[in-house]
PDB file of C-alpha atoms in Angstrom:
ATOM      1  CA  UNK A 381     100.079 111.163 158.938  1.00  0.00           C
ATOM      2  CA  UNK A 382     100.715 108.349 156.479  1.00  0.00           C
ATOM      3  CA  UNK A 383     101.665 109.231 152.885  1.00  0.00           C
ATOM      4  CA  UNK A 384      98.968 109.246 150.231  1.00  0.00           C
ATOM      5  CA  UNK A 385      99.123 106.790 147.295  1.00  0.00           C
ATOM      6  CA  UNK A 386     100.652 109.571 145.199  1.00  0.00           C
ATOM      7  CA  UNK A 387     103.284 110.508 147.760  1.00  0.00           C
ATOM      8  CA  UNK A 388     106.780 110.487 146.178  1.00  0.00           C
ATOM      9  CA  UNK A 389     107.875 107.799 148.623  1.00  0.00           C
ATOM     10  CA  UNK A 390     105.353 105.488 147.019  1.00  0.00           C
ATOM     11  CA  UNK A 391     106.302 106.508 143.494  1.00  0.00           C
ATOM     12  CA  UNK A 392     109.924 105.401 143.253  1.00  0.00           C
ATOM     13  CA  UNK A 393     110.371 102.928 140.423  1.00  0.00           C
ATOM     14  CA  UNK A 394     110.804  99.387 141.748  1.00  0.00           C
ATOM     15  CA  UNK A 395     113.808  97.932 139.963  1.00  0.00           C
ATOM     16  CA  UNK A 396     114.823  94.277 139.914  1.00  0.00           C
ATOM     17  CA  UNK A 397     118.112  94.698 138.073  1.00  0.00           C
ATOM     18  CA  UNK A 398     120.140  96.688 135.582  1.00  0.00           C
ATOM     19  CA  UNK A 399     122.103  95.609 132.518  1.00  0.00           C
ATOM     20  CA  UNK A 400     124.713  98.346 132.166  1.00  0.00           C
ATOM     21  CA  UNK A 401     125.331  97.990 128.435  1.00  0.00           C
ATOM     22  CA  UNK A 402     123.641  96.330 125.460  1.00  0.00           C
ATOM     23  CA  UNK A 403     123.620  96.695 121.690  1.00  0.00           C
ATOM     24  CA  UNK A 404     120.620  94.384 121.256  1.00  0.00           C
ATOM     25  CA  UNK A 405     117.746  95.861 123.250  1.00  0.00           C
ATOM     26  CA  UNK A 406     117.375  99.170 121.378  1.00  0.00           C
ATOM     27  CA  UNK A 407     118.154  98.862 117.650  1.00  0.00           C
ATOM     28  CA  UNK A 408     121.288 100.695 116.498  1.00  0.00           C
ATOM     29  CA  UNK A 409     121.859 102.284 119.909  1.00  0.00           C
ATOM     30  CA  UNK A 410     124.187 101.651 122.811  1.00  0.00           C
ATOM     31  CA  UNK A 411     121.823 101.319 125.758  1.00  0.00           C
ATOM     32  CA  UNK A 412     121.338 100.054 129.274  1.00  0.00           C
ATOM     33  CA  UNK A 413     118.284  98.098 130.432  1.00  0.00           C
ATOM     34  CA  UNK A 414     116.311  98.641 133.638  1.00  0.00           C
ATOM     35  CA  UNK A 415     114.363  95.535 134.668  1.00  0.00           C
ATOM     36  CA  UNK A 416     111.224  96.669 136.486  1.00  0.00           C
ATOM     37  CA  UNK A 417     109.422  94.477 138.987  1.00  0.00           C
ATOM     38  CA  UNK A 418     105.888  93.168 138.646  1.00  0.00           C
ATOM     39  CA  UNK A 419     103.746  91.411 136.066  1.00  0.00           C
ATOM     40  CA  UNK A 420     100.061  90.483 136.002  1.00  0.00           C
ATOM     41  CA  UNK A 421     100.501  87.624 133.531  1.00  0.00           C
ATOM     42  CA  UNK A 422     102.062  84.220 134.043  1.00  0.00           C
ATOM     43  CA  UNK A 423     103.543  83.376 130.649  1.00  0.00           C
ATOM     44  CA  UNK A 424     104.560  79.758 130.636  1.00  0.00           C
ATOM     45  CA  UNK A 425     107.966  80.420 129.091  1.00  0.00           C
ATOM     46  CA  UNK A 426     108.741  83.548 131.150  1.00  0.00           C
ATOM     47  CA  UNK A 427     112.424  84.471 130.891  1.00  0.00           C
ATOM     48  CA  UNK A 428     112.453  86.612 134.060  1.00  0.00           C
ATOM     49  CA  UNK A 429     110.161  84.812 136.559  1.00  0.00           C
ATOM     50  CA  UNK A 430     112.020  86.420 139.473  1.00  0.00           C
ATOM     51  CA  UNK A 431     110.541  89.778 138.401  1.00  0.00           C
ATOM     52  CA  UNK A 432     106.885  88.675 138.457  1.00  0.00           C
ATOM     53  CA  UNK A 433     106.309  89.494 142.117  1.00  0.00           C
ATOM     54  CA  UNK A 434     106.429  93.185 142.906  1.00  0.00           C
ATOM     55  CA  UNK A 435     107.311  94.766 146.205  1.00  0.00           C
ATOM     56  CA  UNK A 436     110.609  93.199 147.224  1.00  0.00           C
ATOM     57  CA  UNK A 437     113.259  95.893 147.285  1.00  0.00           C
ATOM     58  CA  UNK A 438     116.557  95.614 145.459  1.00  0.00           C
ATOM     59  CA  UNK A 439     119.136  97.366 147.591  1.00  0.00           C
ATOM     60  CA  UNK A 440     121.648  97.216 144.753  1.00  0.00           C
ATOM     61  CA  UNK A 441     119.527  99.257 142.347  1.00  0.00           C
ATOM     62  CA  UNK A 442     117.393 101.915 143.959  1.00  0.00           C
ATOM     63  CA  UNK A 443     116.052 104.620 141.646  1.00  0.00           C
ATOM     64  CA  UNK A 444     118.515 107.094 143.205  1.00  0.00           C
ATOM     65  CA  UNK A 445     121.423 104.795 142.390  1.00  0.00           C
ATOM     66  CA  UNK A 446     120.144 104.308 138.837  1.00  0.00           C
ATOM     67  CA  UNK A 447     120.088 108.085 138.337  1.00  0.00           C
ATOM     68  CA  UNK A 448     123.635 108.312 139.656  1.00  0.00           C
ATOM     69  CA  UNK A 449     124.684 105.570 137.208  1.00  0.00           C
ATOM     70  CA  UNK A 450     123.020 107.368 134.289  1.00  0.00           C
ATOM     71  CA  UNK A 451     124.622 110.695 135.135  1.00  0.00           C
ATOM     72  CA  UNK A 452     128.005 108.965 134.945  1.00  0.00           C
ATOM     73  CA  UNK A 453     127.099 107.494 131.532  1.00  0.00           C
ATOM     74  CA  UNK A 454     125.981 110.725 129.861  1.00  0.00           C
ATOM     75  CA  UNK A 455     127.753 110.990 126.513  1.00  0.00           C
ATOM     76  CA  UNK A 456     128.553 107.264 126.560  1.00  0.00           C
ATOM     77  CA  UNK A 457     125.148 105.560 126.432  1.00  0.00           C
ATOM     78  CA  UNK A 458     122.525 106.691 123.930  1.00  0.00           C
ATOM     79  CA  UNK A 459     119.370 105.146 125.354  1.00  0.00           C
ATOM     80  CA  UNK A 460     117.712 103.624 128.417  1.00  0.00           C
ATOM     81  CA  UNK A 461     115.329 100.701 127.945  1.00  0.00           C
ATOM     82  CA  UNK A 462     112.639  99.993 130.544  1.00  0.00           C
ATOM     83  CA  UNK A 463     111.891  96.271 130.601  1.00  0.00           C
ATOM     84  CA  UNK A 464     110.470  93.793 133.066  1.00  0.00           C
ATOM     85  CA  UNK A 465     108.392  92.117 134.257  1.00  0.00           C
ATOM     86  CA  UNK A 466     105.890  94.582 132.851  1.00  0.00           C
ATOM     87  CA  UNK A 467     107.186  98.083 133.461  1.00  0.00           C
ATOM     88  CA  UNK A 468     103.949  99.833 132.488  1.00  0.00           C
ATOM     89  CA  UNK A 469     102.162  98.494 135.574  1.00  0.00           C
ATOM     90  CA  UNK A 470     104.182 100.868 137.765  1.00  0.00           C
ATOM     91  CA  UNK A 471     102.648 104.317 138.273  1.00  0.00           C
ATOM     92  CA  UNK A 472     106.134 105.795 138.535  1.00  0.00           C
ATOM     93  CA  UNK A 473     107.132 104.788 134.994  1.00  0.00           C
ATOM     94  CA  UNK A 474     106.116 107.899 132.986  1.00  0.00           C
ATOM     95  CA  UNK A 475     107.866 110.267 135.393  1.00  0.00           C
ATOM     96  CA  UNK A 476     110.953 108.041 135.412  1.00  0.00           C
ATOM     97  CA  UNK A 477     110.993 108.130 131.621  1.00  0.00           C
ATOM     98  CA  UNK A 478     110.754 111.919 131.635  1.00  0.00           C
ATOM     99  CA  UNK A 479     113.695 112.114 134.044  1.00  0.00           C
ATOM    100  CA  UNK A 480     115.766 109.871 131.787  1.00  0.00           C
ATOM    101  CA  UNK A 481     114.934 112.094 128.817  1.00  0.00           C
ATOM    102  CA  UNK A 482     116.013 115.172 130.803  1.00  0.00           C
ATOM    103  CA  UNK A 483     119.421 113.534 131.197  1.00  0.00           C
ATOM    104  CA  UNK A 484     119.751 113.392 127.414  1.00  0.00           C
ATOM    105  CA  UNK A 485     118.956 109.723 126.753  1.00  0.00           C
ATOM    106  CA  UNK A 486     116.446 108.250 124.340  1.00  0.00           C
ATOM    107  CA  UNK A 487     113.772 106.116 125.973  1.00  0.00           C
ATOM    108  CA  UNK A 488     112.968 102.550 124.965  1.00  0.00           C
ATOM    109  CA  UNK A 489     110.288 100.238 126.337  1.00  0.00           C
ATOM    110  CA  UNK A 490     109.766  96.481 126.260  1.00  0.00           C
ATOM    111  CA  UNK A 491     106.102  95.754 126.921  1.00  0.00           C
ATOM    112  CA  UNK A 492     103.158  93.489 126.196  1.00  0.00           C
ATOM    113  CA  UNK A 493     100.631  96.254 126.884  1.00  0.00           C
ATOM    114  CA  UNK A 494      98.994  94.376 129.744  1.00  0.00           C
ATOM    115  CA  UNK A 495      96.804  97.397 130.606  1.00  0.00           C
ATOM    116  CA  UNK A 496      96.198  99.563 127.517  1.00  0.00           C
ATOM    117  CA  UNK A 497      95.589 102.780 129.481  1.00  0.00           C
ATOM    118  CA  UNK A 498      98.858 102.403 131.391  1.00  0.00           C
ATOM    119  CA  UNK A 499     100.668 101.432 128.217  1.00  0.00           C
ATOM    120  CA  UNK A 500      99.319 104.554 126.494  1.00  0.00           C
ATOM    121  CA  UNK A 501     100.634 106.822 129.250  1.00  0.00           C
ATOM    122  CA  UNK A 502     104.108 105.287 128.973  1.00  0.00           C
ATOM    123  CA  UNK A 503     103.984 105.322 125.179  1.00  0.00           C
ATOM    124  CA  UNK A 504     103.769 109.117 125.214  1.00  0.00           C
ATOM    125  CA  UNK A 505     107.310 109.193 126.691  1.00  0.00           C
ATOM    126  CA  UNK A 506     108.878 106.629 124.318  1.00  0.00           C
ATOM    127  CA  UNK A 507     111.212 106.920 121.354  1.00  0.00           C
ATOM    128  CA  UNK A 508     111.063 103.200 120.560  1.00  0.00           C
ATOM    129  CA  UNK A 509     109.035 100.176 121.710  1.00  0.00           C
ATOM    130  CA  UNK A 510     109.770  96.475 121.518  1.00  0.00           C
ATOM    131  CA  UNK A 511     106.214  95.129 121.678  1.00  0.00           C
ATOM    132  CA  UNK A 512     105.535  91.548 122.740  1.00  0.00           C
ATOM    133  CA  UNK A 513     102.672  90.023 120.744  1.00  0.00           C
ATOM    134  CA  UNK A 514     101.842  86.847 122.630  1.00  0.00           C
ATOM    135  CA  UNK A 515      99.670  85.080 120.069  1.00  0.00           C
ATOM    136  CA  UNK A 516      96.468  85.541 118.132  1.00  0.00           C
ATOM    137  CA  UNK A 517      94.002  87.475 120.279  1.00  0.00           C
ATOM    138  CA  UNK A 518      91.708  84.515 120.848  1.00  0.00           C
ATOM    139  CA  UNK A 519      94.584  82.176 121.761  1.00  0.00           C
ATOM    140  CA  UNK A 520      96.742  84.330 124.048  1.00  0.00           C
ATOM    141  CA  UNK A 521      95.342  82.975 127.324  1.00  0.00           C
ATOM    142  CA  UNK A 522      96.985  79.605 126.605  1.00  0.00           C
ATOM    143  CA  UNK A 523     100.344  81.354 126.976  1.00  0.00           C
ATOM    144  CA  UNK A 524      99.608  84.045 129.577  1.00  0.00           C
ATOM    145  CA  UNK A 525      97.328  82.033 131.832  1.00  0.00           C
ATOM    146  CA  UNK A 526      94.989  85.050 132.073  1.00  0.00           C
ATOM    147  CA  UNK A 527      91.557  85.343 130.499  1.00  0.00           C
ATOM    148  CA  UNK A 528      91.160  88.494 128.401  1.00  0.00           C
ATOM    149  CA  UNK A 529      94.896  88.968 127.951  1.00  0.00           C
ATOM    150  CA  UNK A 530      94.596  88.760 124.173  1.00  0.00           C
ATOM    151  CA  UNK A 531      92.173  91.681 124.000  1.00  0.00           C
ATOM    152  CA  UNK A 532      94.497  93.840 126.107  1.00  0.00           C
ATOM    153  CA  UNK A 533      97.568  92.820 124.110  1.00  0.00           C
ATOM    154  CA  UNK A 534      95.991  93.677 120.756  1.00  0.00           C
ATOM    155  CA  UNK A 535      94.347  96.890 121.988  1.00  0.00           C
ATOM    156  CA  UNK A 536      97.763  98.132 123.094  1.00  0.00           C
ATOM    157  CA  UNK A 537      99.161  97.138 119.708  1.00  0.00           C
ATOM    158  CA  UNK A 538      96.533  99.395 118.092  1.00  0.00           C
ATOM    159  CA  UNK A 539      97.662 102.267 120.325  1.00  0.00           C
ATOM    160  CA  UNK A 540     101.275 101.665 119.362  1.00  0.00           C
ATOM    161  CA  UNK A 541     100.602 101.601 115.629  1.00  0.00           C
ATOM    162  CA  UNK A 542      98.516 104.773 115.841  1.00  0.00           C
ATOM    163  CA  UNK A 543     101.166 106.630 117.865  1.00  0.00           C
ATOM    164  CA  UNK A 544     103.858 106.946 115.205  1.00  0.00           C
ATOM    165  CA  UNK A 545     106.481 105.781 117.721  1.00  0.00           C
ATOM    166  CA  UNK A 546     109.188 103.591 116.208  1.00  0.00           C
ATOM    167  CA  UNK A 547     108.687  99.935 117.160  1.00  0.00           C
ATOM    168  CA  UNK A 548     109.385  96.280 116.599  1.00  0.00           C
ATOM    169  CA  UNK A 549     106.826  93.564 117.314  1.00  0.00           C
ATOM    170  CA  UNK A 550     108.190  90.341 118.773  1.00  0.00           C
ATOM    171  CA  UNK A 551     106.641  86.932 119.242  1.00  0.00           C
ATOM    172  CA  UNK A 552     108.243  84.248 121.375  1.00  0.00           C
ATOM    173  CA  UNK A 553     107.727  80.722 120.085  1.00  0.00           C
ATOM    174  CA  UNK A 554     107.801  77.553 122.127  1.00  0.00           C
ATOM    175  CA  UNK A 555     106.922  74.593 119.949  1.00  0.00           C
ATOM    176  CA  UNK A 556     104.661  73.028 122.611  1.00  0.00           C
ATOM    177  CA  UNK A 557     102.492  76.167 122.484  1.00  0.00           C
ATOM    178  CA  UNK A 558     102.918  77.202 118.841  1.00  0.00           C
ATOM    179  CA  UNK A 559     103.077  75.499 115.484  1.00  0.00           C
ATOM    180  CA  UNK A 560     104.021  76.683 112.007  1.00  0.00           C
ATOM    181  CA  UNK A 561     100.437  77.269 110.891  1.00  0.00           C
ATOM    182  CA  UNK A 562      99.734  79.325 113.986  1.00  0.00           C
ATOM    183  CA  UNK A 563     102.809  81.431 113.281  1.00  0.00           C
ATOM    184  CA  UNK A 564     101.646  82.041 109.720  1.00  0.00           C
ATOM    185  CA  UNK A 565      98.148  83.043 110.844  1.00  0.00           C
ATOM    186  CA  UNK A 566      99.649  85.399 113.383  1.00  0.00           C
ATOM    187  CA  UNK A 567     101.872  86.971 110.721  1.00  0.00           C
ATOM    188  CA  UNK A 568      98.895  87.451 108.421  1.00  0.00           C
ATOM    189  CA  UNK A 569      96.900  89.126 111.202  1.00  0.00           C
ATOM    190  CA  UNK A 570      99.775  91.436 112.096  1.00  0.00           C
ATOM    191  CA  UNK A 571     100.293  92.398 108.465  1.00  0.00           C
ATOM    192  CA  UNK A 572      96.585  93.196 108.169  1.00  0.00           C
ATOM    193  CA  UNK A 573      96.933  95.486 111.208  1.00  0.00           C
ATOM    194  CA  UNK A 574      99.736  97.383 109.486  1.00  0.00           C
ATOM    195  CA  UNK A 575     102.727  95.873 111.296  1.00  0.00           C
ATOM    196  CA  UNK A 576     105.876  95.987 109.179  1.00  0.00           C
ATOM    197  CA  UNK A 577     108.647  95.126 111.657  1.00  0.00           C
ATOM    198  CA  UNK A 578     108.383  91.695 113.218  1.00  0.00           C
ATOM    199  CA  UNK A 579     110.865  89.489 115.106  1.00  0.00           C
ATOM    200  CA  UNK A 580     110.370  85.787 115.841  1.00  0.00           C
ATOM    201  CA  UNK A 581     112.352  84.450 118.798  1.00  0.00           C
ATOM    202  CA  UNK A 582     112.541  81.034 120.435  1.00  0.00           C
ATOM    203  CA  UNK A 583     111.674  80.651 124.118  1.00  0.00           C
ATOM    204  CA  UNK A 584     114.814  80.564 126.256  1.00  0.00           C
ATOM    205  CA  UNK A 585     113.215  78.567 129.059  1.00  0.00           C
ATOM    206  CA  UNK A 586     112.485  75.527 126.856  1.00  0.00           C
ATOM    207  CA  UNK A 587     113.716  72.948 129.359  1.00  0.00           C
ATOM    208  CA  UNK A 588     111.682  74.401 132.240  1.00  0.00           C
ATOM    209  CA  UNK A 589     108.472  74.385 130.210  1.00  0.00           C
ATOM    210  CA  UNK A 590     109.152  70.868 128.925  1.00  0.00           C
ATOM    211  CA  UNK A 591     109.340  69.712 132.556  1.00  0.00           C
ATOM    212  CA  UNK A 592     106.084  71.484 133.438  1.00  0.00           C
ATOM    213  CA  UNK A 593     104.227  69.973 130.489  1.00  0.00           C
ATOM    214  CA  UNK A 594     105.815  66.549 130.796  1.00  0.00           C
ATOM    215  CA  UNK A 595     106.878  66.704 127.153  1.00  0.00           C
ATOM    216  CA  UNK A 596     109.936  67.440 125.076  1.00  0.00           C
ATOM    217  CA  UNK A 597     109.037  69.699 122.164  1.00  0.00           C
ATOM    218  CA  UNK A 598     110.598  68.769 118.836  1.00  0.00           C
ATOM    219  CA  UNK A 599     111.361  71.903 116.818  1.00  0.00           C
ATOM    220  CA  UNK A 600     110.268  71.793 113.185  1.00  0.00           C
ATOM    221  CA  UNK A 601     112.975  71.049 110.664  1.00  0.00           C
ATOM    222  CA  UNK A 602     114.225  73.797 108.367  1.00  0.00           C
ATOM    223  CA  UNK A 603     112.467  72.300 105.348  1.00  0.00           C
ATOM    224  CA  UNK A 604     109.166  72.421 107.248  1.00  0.00           C
ATOM    225  CA  UNK A 605     109.670  75.958 108.502  1.00  0.00           C
ATOM    226  CA  UNK A 606     110.821  77.616 105.312  1.00  0.00           C
ATOM    227  CA  UNK A 607     107.464  77.806 103.428  1.00  0.00           C
ATOM    228  CA  UNK A 608     105.967  79.670 106.392  1.00  0.00           C
ATOM    229  CA  UNK A 609     108.890  82.030 106.851  1.00  0.00           C
ATOM    230  CA  UNK A 610     109.062  82.684 103.115  1.00  0.00           C
ATOM    231  CA  UNK A 611     105.524  84.052 103.245  1.00  0.00           C
ATOM    232  CA  UNK A 612     106.386  86.186 106.292  1.00  0.00           C
ATOM    233  CA  UNK A 613     109.408  87.659 104.518  1.00  0.00           C
ATOM    234  CA  UNK A 614     107.073  88.978 101.843  1.00  0.00           C
ATOM    235  CA  UNK A 615     105.050  90.953 104.418  1.00  0.00           C
ATOM    236  CA  UNK A 616     107.584  92.260 106.936  1.00  0.00           C
ATOM    237  CA  UNK A 617     111.013  93.584 107.609  1.00  0.00           C
ATOM    238  CA  UNK A 618     111.418  90.230 109.323  1.00  0.00           C
ATOM    239  CA  UNK A 619     114.098  89.462 111.903  1.00  0.00           C
ATOM    240  CA  UNK A 620     114.483  85.947 113.254  1.00  0.00           C
ATOM    241  CA  UNK A 621     115.974  86.389 116.742  1.00  0.00           C
TER     242      UNK A 621
END
């Protein structure tokens, strides 16, 4: 008899890699990062494109080996961050988070809230969330390549803000897909939603996207950027990453 969809054999977290130590991915904590496989969006500046496809096994980091690693790091690491890909698309995520908590670690999550219901289930197990706001709701599809992605992204943001879980919102900027005015409008919308912690980070895969678009983006000069950032500083605990 074949296992049902909820059989434990089908519920092991699919892991694409592990960063054993970081001071950057969970604020003020020494953490490790689990990179989970699978994503339903196709962001044009994706930093981890090798994690988009889900299903390929990673013999180096099975869930059993991750647990063994964490047991050896008890008392040394403070937190475990689930990243991706988009970790919340895996049904096994909430139970994996609970297991990590049982081992005495805080739980962090990097997510764009691709499916609000799945994001909400994972959110219930989180101590901190780094939330990826792609763009203004009506303009997100330009980045993600998926119609309706903006509605999902902003619905999950509402769930996060209502949850009371500690968070930081992040927006990745590539200057072929963003401009200063867009960034200011986005900041104003986030502030109106009640967001107070906001990080702006530049796309790491700039060269790859330039080749895809057939262009070479010219970043704005500091004198051009400052009036926009000055207004953002007034609204947020702003961190330029």
